[in-house]
Short mmCIF file of C-alpha atoms in Angstrom, two decimals:
data_model
loop_
_atom_site.label_atom_id
_atom_site.label_comp_id
_atom_site.label_asym_id
_atom_site.label_seq_id
_atom_site.Cartn_x
_atom_site.Cartn_y
_atom_site.Cartn_z
CA MET A 1 63.51 -8.90 -54.36
CA SER A 2 64.54 -7.01 -51.27
CA GLY A 3 62.89 -3.75 -52.81
CA ILE A 4 59.89 -5.55 -53.04
CA ILE A 5 59.68 -6.85 -49.50
CA ALA A 6 60.65 -3.02 -48.38
CA ALA A 7 58.09 -1.48 -50.19
CA ALA A 8 55.40 -4.00 -48.84
CA PHE A 9 56.89 -3.25 -45.40
CA ALA A 10 56.70 0.49 -45.89
CA ALA A 11 53.13 0.22 -47.19
CA LEU A 12 52.10 -1.87 -44.05
CA LEU A 13 53.53 0.87 -41.75
CA GLN A 14 51.74 3.85 -43.33
CA GLN A 15 48.95 5.39 -41.12
CA ALA A 16 45.56 6.14 -42.25
CA ALA A 17 44.92 8.95 -39.59
CA PRO A 18 47.15 11.44 -38.25
CA HIS A 19 49.58 10.94 -35.58
CA PRO A 20 47.56 11.38 -32.07
CA SER A 21 49.63 14.30 -31.35
CA THR A 22 48.70 16.25 -34.27
CA GLN A 23 45.00 15.83 -33.49
CA ALA A 24 43.23 19.09 -32.37
CA LEU A 25 42.34 19.11 -28.63
CA TYR A 26 38.73 18.82 -27.44
CA GLU A 27 36.55 22.20 -27.05
CA PRO A 28 33.39 22.53 -25.43
CA PRO A 29 30.48 23.30 -27.89
CA ALA A 30 29.28 26.72 -28.00
CA ILE A 31 25.75 26.10 -26.41
CA ARG A 32 26.34 23.64 -23.36
CA PRO A 33 24.16 20.74 -22.77
CA PHE A 34 21.83 20.62 -19.80
CA GLU A 35 23.83 20.35 -16.56
CA PRO A 36 21.56 19.74 -13.46
CA PRO A 37 22.69 21.78 -10.32
CA SER A 38 24.67 20.03 -7.41
CA ASP A 39 21.25 19.70 -5.46
CA PHE A 40 19.43 18.26 -8.25
CA GLY A 41 16.96 15.33 -6.81
CA ARG A 42 17.71 16.84 -3.36
CA GLU A 43 15.49 19.83 -3.08
CA THR A 44 12.19 20.21 -1.69
CA ALA A 45 9.25 20.46 -3.68
CA GLN A 46 7.82 24.15 -4.32
CA GLY A 47 5.68 24.99 -1.21
CA ASP A 48 7.11 22.25 1.15
CA SER A 49 10.02 24.14 2.67
CA ALA A 50 7.68 27.14 3.76
CA THR A 51 6.44 25.83 6.75
CA ASP A 52 8.42 24.45 9.91
CA LEU A 53 8.36 20.48 10.26
CA HIS A 54 8.21 20.82 14.09
CA ARG A 55 6.07 23.67 15.46
CA PRO A 56 7.00 25.53 18.86
CA ALA A 57 5.16 24.71 21.86
CA LEU A 58 2.15 27.12 22.65
CA GLU A 59 2.93 29.57 25.24
CA ALA A 60 -0.53 31.13 25.32
CA PRO A 61 -4.17 30.52 23.85
CA VAL A 62 -4.34 30.84 20.05
CA THR A 63 -7.71 32.95 18.86
CA VAL A 64 -9.51 32.19 15.75
CA ASP A 65 -8.31 35.66 14.56
CA SER A 66 -4.98 34.43 14.67
CA TYR A 67 -5.18 32.19 11.47
CA ALA A 68 -4.68 33.99 8.01
CA ARG A 69 -6.44 31.45 5.89
CA SER A 70 -5.65 27.81 6.84
CA TYR A 71 -5.32 25.84 10.28
CA GLU A 72 -2.89 23.40 9.20
CA ALA A 73 0.24 23.21 6.73
CA GLY A 74 -0.66 21.25 3.69
CA PRO A 75 0.60 17.69 3.35
CA ALA A 76 4.07 16.97 2.09
CA ASP A 77 4.43 14.79 -1.29
CA ALA A 78 5.68 11.98 0.63
CA GLU A 79 2.47 12.27 2.87
CA ILE A 80 0.14 12.17 -0.01
CA ALA A 81 2.12 9.16 -1.58
CA TYR A 82 1.92 7.20 1.39
CA ASP A 83 -1.98 8.04 1.94
CA GLN A 84 -2.36 7.15 -1.71
CA GLY A 85 -0.57 3.80 -1.46
CA VAL A 86 -2.45 2.84 1.64
CA ALA A 87 -5.67 3.62 0.00
CA SER A 88 -4.76 1.75 -3.08
CA ALA A 89 -3.67 -1.23 -0.99
CA GLU A 90 -7.08 -1.19 0.83
CA ILE A 91 -8.97 -1.13 -2.50
CA HIS A 92 -6.80 -4.16 -3.86
CA ALA A 93 -7.64 -6.09 -0.48
CA ASP A 94 -11.31 -5.41 -0.72
CA GLN A 95 -11.26 -6.42 -4.64
CA ALA A 96 -9.34 -9.75 -3.70
CA ALA A 97 -11.91 -10.49 -0.84
CA GLY A 98 -14.47 -13.31 -1.26
CA PRO A 99 -17.80 -13.31 0.03
CA LEU A 100 -17.07 -14.13 3.45
CA GLY A 101 -14.29 -11.62 4.15
CA GLY A 102 -14.67 -9.23 6.92
CA HIS A 103 -16.10 -8.57 10.42
CA TRP A 104 -19.49 -10.15 10.97
CA GLY A 105 -21.77 -10.51 14.29
CA ILE A 106 -23.76 -13.83 14.70
CA VAL A 107 -27.13 -12.22 15.69
CA ASP A 108 -30.08 -14.31 17.01
CA ALA A 109 -33.76 -13.78 15.98
CA GLU A 110 -34.29 -11.15 18.78
CA GLY A 111 -31.28 -8.82 17.18
CA VAL A 112 -28.77 -9.75 19.99
CA VAL A 113 -25.29 -9.97 19.03
CA LEU A 114 -24.14 -13.54 20.13
CA LEU A 115 -20.77 -13.60 18.88
CA ASP A 116 -17.97 -11.48 16.80
CA LEU A 117 -16.58 -13.14 13.97
CA VAL A 118 -13.47 -11.95 11.73
CA LEU A 119 -13.12 -13.96 8.37
CA ASN A 120 -10.29 -13.84 5.73
CA ASP A 121 -11.54 -14.73 2.37
CA GLY A 122 -8.76 -14.35 0.03
CA GLY A 123 -8.94 -16.83 -2.14
CA GLY A 124 -7.29 -19.71 -0.22
CA PRO A 125 -9.11 -21.40 3.05
CA VAL A 126 -11.68 -19.13 4.73
CA GLU A 127 -10.41 -18.79 8.12
CA GLY A 128 -10.41 -16.49 11.15
CA GLY A 129 -11.57 -16.24 14.64
CA TRP A 130 -14.66 -15.67 16.93
CA ARG A 131 -15.02 -14.06 20.26
CA GLY A 132 -18.01 -13.97 22.68
CA PRO A 133 -19.28 -14.34 26.26
CA ALA A 134 -18.22 -17.97 26.24
CA GLY A 135 -14.67 -17.31 25.33
CA SER A 136 -12.74 -16.93 21.72
CA GLY A 137 -11.36 -19.40 19.27
CA ASP A 138 -10.54 -20.22 15.85
CA ALA A 139 -13.06 -20.08 12.98
CA TYR A 140 -13.14 -21.68 9.60
CA VAL A 141 -15.57 -22.68 6.74
CA VAL A 142 -15.33 -26.38 5.29
CA ASP A 143 -18.03 -27.21 2.61
CA GLY A 144 -20.35 -24.25 3.68
CA THR A 145 -20.05 -25.18 7.72
CA LEU A 146 -18.75 -22.51 9.69
CA ARG A 147 -16.89 -24.40 12.18
CA LEU A 148 -16.09 -22.30 15.68
CA ASP A 149 -13.64 -24.07 17.58
CA GLY A 150 -14.66 -24.63 21.02
CA LEU A 151 -18.51 -23.78 20.67
CA GLY A 152 -20.12 -25.44 17.59
CA THR A 153 -21.04 -25.00 13.94
CA VAL A 154 -23.24 -22.97 11.49
CA MET A 155 -24.67 -24.56 8.39
CA LEU A 156 -24.55 -21.04 6.25
CA GLU A 157 -26.99 -20.30 3.37
CA ARG A 158 -26.85 -16.96 1.18
CA ALA A 159 -29.35 -14.65 2.46
CA GLY A 160 -29.10 -11.06 0.76
CA ASP A 161 -26.20 -9.33 2.02
CA GLY A 162 -25.60 -11.68 4.59
CA TRP A 163 -25.86 -15.09 5.57
CA ARG A 164 -28.10 -17.39 7.64
CA GLY A 165 -27.91 -20.83 9.34
CA ARG A 166 -28.42 -22.70 12.42
CA LEU A 167 -25.96 -22.15 15.38
CA ARG A 168 -25.52 -25.63 16.90
CA ALA A 169 -23.45 -25.12 20.23
CA GLU A 170 -23.77 -26.68 23.46
CA GLY A 171 -26.37 -29.50 22.48
CA ALA A 172 -29.05 -26.90 21.22
CA ALA A 173 -29.64 -25.18 17.97
CA ARG A 174 -31.23 -21.87 17.32
CA ALA A 175 -31.76 -19.70 13.86
CA VAL A 176 -28.94 -17.00 13.57
CA THR A 177 -27.96 -14.74 10.67
CA LEU A 178 -24.30 -13.23 10.10
CA THR A 179 -24.46 -9.40 9.61
CA ARG A 180 -21.36 -7.36 8.51
CA LEU A 181 -20.28 -5.11 11.42
CA ARG A 182 -18.19 -2.84 9.43
#
């Protein structure tokens, strides 16, 4: 019986793989994979390093004949990306703006701009500010009425590209239009 136990124990001790010391050492492949250079990701884009970042001060007038082809160095990749980001943000803000968002002028029947008005109409409450000869203050729209804090109100009606209404201020009422200034 001890022979059977010894045989079972010997079978358990057998190794399926060769001993690690008998395996071949690692050898690199004949064709090496891509290995980026040490400055990978830190190199400047082609054409960006050809110009000085800061130009020296002028010591004498520069004539037009001094320029070979262009007057300024082209923008770097970072400058182009920044300009694209600003343009994209402006387009997104314009798309999100409501019909009252922007810079307006409150104009009387003779075409005189009485007040400057800036409103933010971005999905929430329409609010902003006004400025004129009588001072300045907050502006907001509630139920189609433009309220000018410290001055009066304007009942708004859509009129083409702008708005019209009656400005009630200081006990008097006059017909006005809201026209975009920018």
